[in-house]
Each structure stands twice: as C-alpha cells, then as structure tokens.
Coordinates of C-alpha atoms in Angstrom, one line a residue:
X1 CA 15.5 -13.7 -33.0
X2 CA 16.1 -17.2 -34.2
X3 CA 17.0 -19.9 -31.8
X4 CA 20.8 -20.4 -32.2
X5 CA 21.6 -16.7 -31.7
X6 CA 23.6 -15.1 -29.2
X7 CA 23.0 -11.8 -27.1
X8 CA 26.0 -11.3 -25.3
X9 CA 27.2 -15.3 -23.8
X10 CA 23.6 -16.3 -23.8
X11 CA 21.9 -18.1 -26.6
X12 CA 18.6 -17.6 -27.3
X13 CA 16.5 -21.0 -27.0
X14 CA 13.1 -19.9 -28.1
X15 CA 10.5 -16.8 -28.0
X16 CA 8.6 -16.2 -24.5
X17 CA 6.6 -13.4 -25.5
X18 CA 5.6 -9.9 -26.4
X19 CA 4.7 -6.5 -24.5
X20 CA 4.5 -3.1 -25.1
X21 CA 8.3 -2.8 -24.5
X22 CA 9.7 -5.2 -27.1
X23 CA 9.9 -9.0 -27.2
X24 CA 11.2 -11.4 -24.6
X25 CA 13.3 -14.6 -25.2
X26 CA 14.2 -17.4 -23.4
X27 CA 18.4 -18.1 -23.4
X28 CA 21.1 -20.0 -22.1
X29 CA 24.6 -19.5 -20.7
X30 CA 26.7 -22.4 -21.7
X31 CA 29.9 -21.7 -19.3
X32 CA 27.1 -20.6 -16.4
X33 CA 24.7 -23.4 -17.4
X34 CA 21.7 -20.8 -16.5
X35 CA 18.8 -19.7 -17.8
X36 CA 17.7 -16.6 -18.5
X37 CA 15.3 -14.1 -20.4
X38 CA 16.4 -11.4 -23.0
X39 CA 14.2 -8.2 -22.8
X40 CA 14.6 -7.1 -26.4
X41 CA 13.7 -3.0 -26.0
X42 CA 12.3 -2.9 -29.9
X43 CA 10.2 0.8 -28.3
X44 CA 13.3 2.2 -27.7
X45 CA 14.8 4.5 -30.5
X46 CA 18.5 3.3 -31.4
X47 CA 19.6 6.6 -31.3
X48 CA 23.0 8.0 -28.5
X49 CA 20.8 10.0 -25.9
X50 CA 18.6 7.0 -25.9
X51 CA 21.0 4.7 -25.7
X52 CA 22.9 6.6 -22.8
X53 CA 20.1 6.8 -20.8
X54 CA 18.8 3.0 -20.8
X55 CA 22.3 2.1 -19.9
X56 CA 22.1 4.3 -16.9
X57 CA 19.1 3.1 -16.3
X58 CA 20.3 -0.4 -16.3
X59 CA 23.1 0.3 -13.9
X60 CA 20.8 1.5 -11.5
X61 CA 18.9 -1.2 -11.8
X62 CA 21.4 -4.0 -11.8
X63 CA 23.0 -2.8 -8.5
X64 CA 19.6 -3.6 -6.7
X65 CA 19.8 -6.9 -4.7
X66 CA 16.6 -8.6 -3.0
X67 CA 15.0 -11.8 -3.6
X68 CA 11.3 -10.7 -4.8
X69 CA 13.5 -7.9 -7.1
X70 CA 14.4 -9.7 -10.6
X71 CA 17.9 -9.8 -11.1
X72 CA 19.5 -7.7 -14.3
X73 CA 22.3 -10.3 -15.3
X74 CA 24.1 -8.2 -18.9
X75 CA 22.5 -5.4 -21.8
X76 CA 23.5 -4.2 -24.4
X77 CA 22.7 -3.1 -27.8
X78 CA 22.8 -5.3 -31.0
X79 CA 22.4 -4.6 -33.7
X80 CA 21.2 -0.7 -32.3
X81 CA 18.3 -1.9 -30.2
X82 CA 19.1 -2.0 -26.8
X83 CA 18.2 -5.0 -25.2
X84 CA 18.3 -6.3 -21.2
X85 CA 19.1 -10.1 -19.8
X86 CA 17.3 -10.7 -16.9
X87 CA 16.5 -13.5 -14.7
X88 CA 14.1 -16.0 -15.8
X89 CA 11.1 -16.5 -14.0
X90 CA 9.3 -19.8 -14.8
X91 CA 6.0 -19.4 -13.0
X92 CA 4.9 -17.1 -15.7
X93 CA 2.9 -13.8 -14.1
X94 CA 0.5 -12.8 -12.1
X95 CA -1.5 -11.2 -14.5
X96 CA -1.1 -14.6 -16.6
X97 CA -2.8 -16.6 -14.0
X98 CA -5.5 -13.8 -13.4
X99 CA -6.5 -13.8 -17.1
X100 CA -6.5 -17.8 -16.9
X101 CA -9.2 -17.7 -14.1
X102 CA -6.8 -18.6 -11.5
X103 CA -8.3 -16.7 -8.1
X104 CA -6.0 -16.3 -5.2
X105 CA -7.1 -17.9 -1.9
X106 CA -6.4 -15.0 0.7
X107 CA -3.1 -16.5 2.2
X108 CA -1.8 -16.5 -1.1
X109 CA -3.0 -13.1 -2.3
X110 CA -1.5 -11.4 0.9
X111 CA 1.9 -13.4 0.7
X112 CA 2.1 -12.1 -3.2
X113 CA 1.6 -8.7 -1.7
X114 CA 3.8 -8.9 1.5
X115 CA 6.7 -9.6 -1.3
X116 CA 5.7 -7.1 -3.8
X117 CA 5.8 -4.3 -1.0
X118 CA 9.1 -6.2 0.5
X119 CA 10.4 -5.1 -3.3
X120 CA 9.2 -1.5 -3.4
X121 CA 9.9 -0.9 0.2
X122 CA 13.8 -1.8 -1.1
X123 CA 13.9 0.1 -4.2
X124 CA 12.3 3.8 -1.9
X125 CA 15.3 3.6 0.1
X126 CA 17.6 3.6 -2.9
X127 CA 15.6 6.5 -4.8
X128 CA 14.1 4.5 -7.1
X129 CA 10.5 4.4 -8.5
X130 CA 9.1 1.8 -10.1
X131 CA 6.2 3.9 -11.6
X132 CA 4.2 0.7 -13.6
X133 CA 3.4 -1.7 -10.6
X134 CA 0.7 -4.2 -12.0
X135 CA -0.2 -8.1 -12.4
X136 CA 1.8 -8.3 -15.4
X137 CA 5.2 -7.0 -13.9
X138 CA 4.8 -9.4 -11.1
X139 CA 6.5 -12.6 -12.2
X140 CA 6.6 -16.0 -10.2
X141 CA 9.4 -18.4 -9.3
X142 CA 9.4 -22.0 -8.7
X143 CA 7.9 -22.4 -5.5
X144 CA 5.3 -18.8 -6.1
X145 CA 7.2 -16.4 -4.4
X146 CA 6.4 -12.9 -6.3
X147 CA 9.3 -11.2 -8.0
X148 CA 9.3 -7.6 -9.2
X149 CA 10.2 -6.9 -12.6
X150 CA 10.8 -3.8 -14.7
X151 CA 12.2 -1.1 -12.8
X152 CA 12.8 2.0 -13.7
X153 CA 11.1 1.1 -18.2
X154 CA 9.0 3.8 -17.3
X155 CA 11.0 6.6 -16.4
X156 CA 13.1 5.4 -19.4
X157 CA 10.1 5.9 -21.9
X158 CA 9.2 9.4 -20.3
X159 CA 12.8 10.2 -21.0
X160 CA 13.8 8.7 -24.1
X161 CA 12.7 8.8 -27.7
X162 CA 10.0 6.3 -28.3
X163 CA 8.9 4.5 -31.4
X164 CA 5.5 4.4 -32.4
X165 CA 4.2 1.3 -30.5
X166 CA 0.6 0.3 -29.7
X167 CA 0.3 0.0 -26.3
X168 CA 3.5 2.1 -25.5
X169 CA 2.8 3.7 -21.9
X170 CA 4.4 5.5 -19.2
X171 CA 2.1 3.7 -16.8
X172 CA -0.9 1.3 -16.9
X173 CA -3.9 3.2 -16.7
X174 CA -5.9 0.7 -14.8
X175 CA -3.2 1.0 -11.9
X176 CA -1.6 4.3 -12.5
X177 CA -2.1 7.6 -9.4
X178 CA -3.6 10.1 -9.6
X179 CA -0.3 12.1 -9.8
X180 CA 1.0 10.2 -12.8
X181 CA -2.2 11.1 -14.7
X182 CA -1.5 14.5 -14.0
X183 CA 1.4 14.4 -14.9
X184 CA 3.1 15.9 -11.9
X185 CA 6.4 14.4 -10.0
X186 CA 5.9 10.9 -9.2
X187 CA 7.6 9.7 -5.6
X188 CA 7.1 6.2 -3.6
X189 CA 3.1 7.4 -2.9
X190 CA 2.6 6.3 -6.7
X191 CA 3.9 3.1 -6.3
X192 CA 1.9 2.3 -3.2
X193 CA -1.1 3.5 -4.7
X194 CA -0.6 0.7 -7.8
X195 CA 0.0 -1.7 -4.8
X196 CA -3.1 -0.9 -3.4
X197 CA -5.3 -1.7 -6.5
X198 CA -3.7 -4.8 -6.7
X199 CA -4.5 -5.9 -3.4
X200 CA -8.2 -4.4 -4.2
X201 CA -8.1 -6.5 -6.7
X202 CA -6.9 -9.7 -5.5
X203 CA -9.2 -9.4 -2.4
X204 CA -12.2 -7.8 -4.0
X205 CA -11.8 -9.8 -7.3
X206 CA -12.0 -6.4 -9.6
X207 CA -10.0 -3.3 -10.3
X208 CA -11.3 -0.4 -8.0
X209 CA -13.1 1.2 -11.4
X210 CA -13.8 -1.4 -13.5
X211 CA -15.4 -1.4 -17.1
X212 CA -14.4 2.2 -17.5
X213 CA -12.9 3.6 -21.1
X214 CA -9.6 5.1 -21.0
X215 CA -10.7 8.1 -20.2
X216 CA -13.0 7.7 -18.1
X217 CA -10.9 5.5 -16.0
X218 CA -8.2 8.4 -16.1
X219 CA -10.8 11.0 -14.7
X220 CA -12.0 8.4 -11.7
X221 CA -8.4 8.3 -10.6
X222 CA -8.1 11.7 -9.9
X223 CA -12.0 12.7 -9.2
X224 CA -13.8 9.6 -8.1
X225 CA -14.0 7.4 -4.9
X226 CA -13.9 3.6 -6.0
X227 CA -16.3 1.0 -4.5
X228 CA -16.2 0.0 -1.2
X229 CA -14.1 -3.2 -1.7
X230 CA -16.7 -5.3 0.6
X231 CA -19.3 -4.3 -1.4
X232 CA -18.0 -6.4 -4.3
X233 CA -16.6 -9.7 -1.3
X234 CA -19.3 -9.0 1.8
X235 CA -16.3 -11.4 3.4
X236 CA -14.4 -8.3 3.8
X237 CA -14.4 -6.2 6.8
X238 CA -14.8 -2.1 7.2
X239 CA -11.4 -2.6 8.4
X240 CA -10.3 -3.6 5.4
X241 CA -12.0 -1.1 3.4
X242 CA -10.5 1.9 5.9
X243 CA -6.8 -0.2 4.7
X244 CA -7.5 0.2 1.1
X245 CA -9.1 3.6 1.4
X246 CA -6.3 5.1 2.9
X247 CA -3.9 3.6 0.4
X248 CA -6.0 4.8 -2.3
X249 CA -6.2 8.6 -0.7
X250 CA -5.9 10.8 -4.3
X251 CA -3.3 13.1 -1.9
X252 CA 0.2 10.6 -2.2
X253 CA 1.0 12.3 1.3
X254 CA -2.6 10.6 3.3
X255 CA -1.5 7.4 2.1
X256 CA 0.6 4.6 3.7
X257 CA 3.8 5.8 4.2
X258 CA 5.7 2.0 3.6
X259 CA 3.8 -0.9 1.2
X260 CA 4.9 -3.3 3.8
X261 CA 2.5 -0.5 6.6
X262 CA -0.4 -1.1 3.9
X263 CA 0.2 -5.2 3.9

C-alpha cells in the first residue's frame, strides 16, 4: 500500500514490515490523532468461510482488555484481503532486539516475562489460546513494558484456507509443545510451555534445543530432555532448572498450572 491510502479512517504513513502473515503498515487517524499499525492478512484466502471466520476471530479478540494485551482498534477486508488495525507499538519486538545483540539483564528479562504471563494468564480465563507465543509476537511500548500480540492468527490458519506462503505456520517450531507437533488439542499448557522457552532463553541465552533442523527440533520436543539451563549460565541455580523443567514437562498437565506460577 502506498502512503496516502486509507484502511478504514486510518491512512497509511509508510511500510513497517513483513511476516509470515502479510505485511504491516504504519497509519494515522486524523479525527483520533492516533497512531496505529495495519496487519495486512495477504495468507489469508479472500474467499466467505475465510472471511467469516477471521472476523470472528477478530471479535474475540477485540473484546480482550489488559495493558501487556495489544489492542485490536477496526478490520476489515479491502479489496478481498482481510486486514486488522491494531495498536502501534514503537519499541519494536523482542525478537528484534534479540537478533540485534541486545541481552536482557535479569530484572529486565523477568519483568518482560511477568507481563507476558500477566497476558496469557488473561486470555486462559476467557478461553482463548494464543498457540504462537515467541520473541517476535512480543512487542514493546514506550517505556519497555511487553505487549502481547497476535492472538488467536494461529487457530485462524488451522481453520482457514491458506495461500501458499513461505514461512506460513500454525506455530513456531522453535517454541511450539509437544502437543501442537502432534497435532492433538492444544489448551493453556501449550502456551506456558512457549513461555517457558522464552524465559530459557532469556536466562540461559539459547533456545532449549538449539542448532537443530526442523525436524529434528520437532522430534526433541516430543522425545528429548533439553539442557540443563545452568549448564549453558553456571549463574543459574538447580532451582531454577527444577522451574524450567517443570514448565517444559512434555505431559501439558505436569506443568505450571498459571504463567504467572512459572514467573
């Protein structure tokens, strides 16, 4: 989309970036004078089922109201390809800041994570599963307060007709349960156990399996132990390898019954 174009009452300012899903955008509300993002759903198939079930997803997801959750603000479809304005977030990602080098002092790391849980912990008690927690869905605000984006783009894939795009997923394999890579039902356990890599990773400064190929790193999910985490930071303690281990347990119903228990 071209600067100057319009997606609903927001006017696209100028491109943000590009992920599996589509393209994002950065916009502007004149009457609102706010800023937000426009998710543009390009894996989505224009077609009515489609269609009918991102709106409902949307719905779902624009009735959910916490501060570390990223606020739906309007979607649509235009011209066909349904697309989502969201909140923008102008601290960039997580798994931006990662990829730039940026290592988390432990304060930080267990504040991103105490926010990230906060999220999840929310969207459980409405029924609703985020099913791709990872760096790159973890966006920052202002002041670096973590805020959860996405909801609810992976069920919407698993449901939906989906174009042929690189990358397209119905979970990140580097952070996905051992459930999802079964493929068998996915509840709130999935979602703690992508929280739990991401605090392995933040404290232990690697993925549990690391350097693995896809499949390979699908099988250790389901059949391998990872690392003890102090074994890769000797400043961590057996404690918190038993924390980690337990929210890592392949069996969803021996791990941490709450993110915010596991934090």
């Amino acid at each position: 989309m071209a600067p100057g174009m319009k997606r609903g009452q927001y006017e696209v300012q100028d491109f943000i970036g590009q992920g599996a899903m589509g393209l994002v955008y950065r916009a502007y509300h004149v009457q609102l004078e706010r800023t937000g993002a426009v998710k543009v759903l390009q894996a989505i198939a224009p077609d009515p089922d489609a269609t009918a079930r991102f709106r409902h997803e949307a719905q779902a997801i624009a009735q959910m109201r916490h501060p570390n959750v990223l606020n739906v603000y309007d979607f649509g479809e235009d011209p066909g390809t349904p697309y989502m304005i969201v909140e923008y977030m102008p601290g960039g990602s997580m798994s931006d800041r990662m990829q730039a080098g940026e290592r988390f002092v432990r304060s930080t790391a267990l504040h991103l994570l105490d926010g990230i849980a906060a999220a999840l912990d929310y969207a459980h008690s409405l029924d609703i599963i985020h099913r791709d927690v990872k760096p790159a869905n973890v966006l920052l605000d202002g002041i670096g307060n973590p805020v959860l984006a996405d909801f609810g783009l992976a069920k919407l894939l698993q449901s939906v007709s989906v174009k042929t795009v690189s990358g397209v997923t119905t979970g990140t394999p580097a952070y996905m349960s051992p459930e999802q890579v079964m493929g068998s039902s996915v509840g709130p356990a999935a979602d703690t156990y992508a929280l739990t890599t991401m605090a392995y990773e933040l404290l232990a400064g690697a993925i549990p399996f690391e350097g693995e190929g896809m499949l390979e790193l699908l099988y250790a999910h389901v059949h391998r132990e990872p690392p003890l985490a102090s074994s890769r930071n000797p400043d961590l303690s057996a404690a918190v390898d038993a924390v980690l281990a337990r929210g890592l347990a392949k069996d969803p119903i021996a791990r941490w019954e709450t993110g915010s228990a596991m934090v």
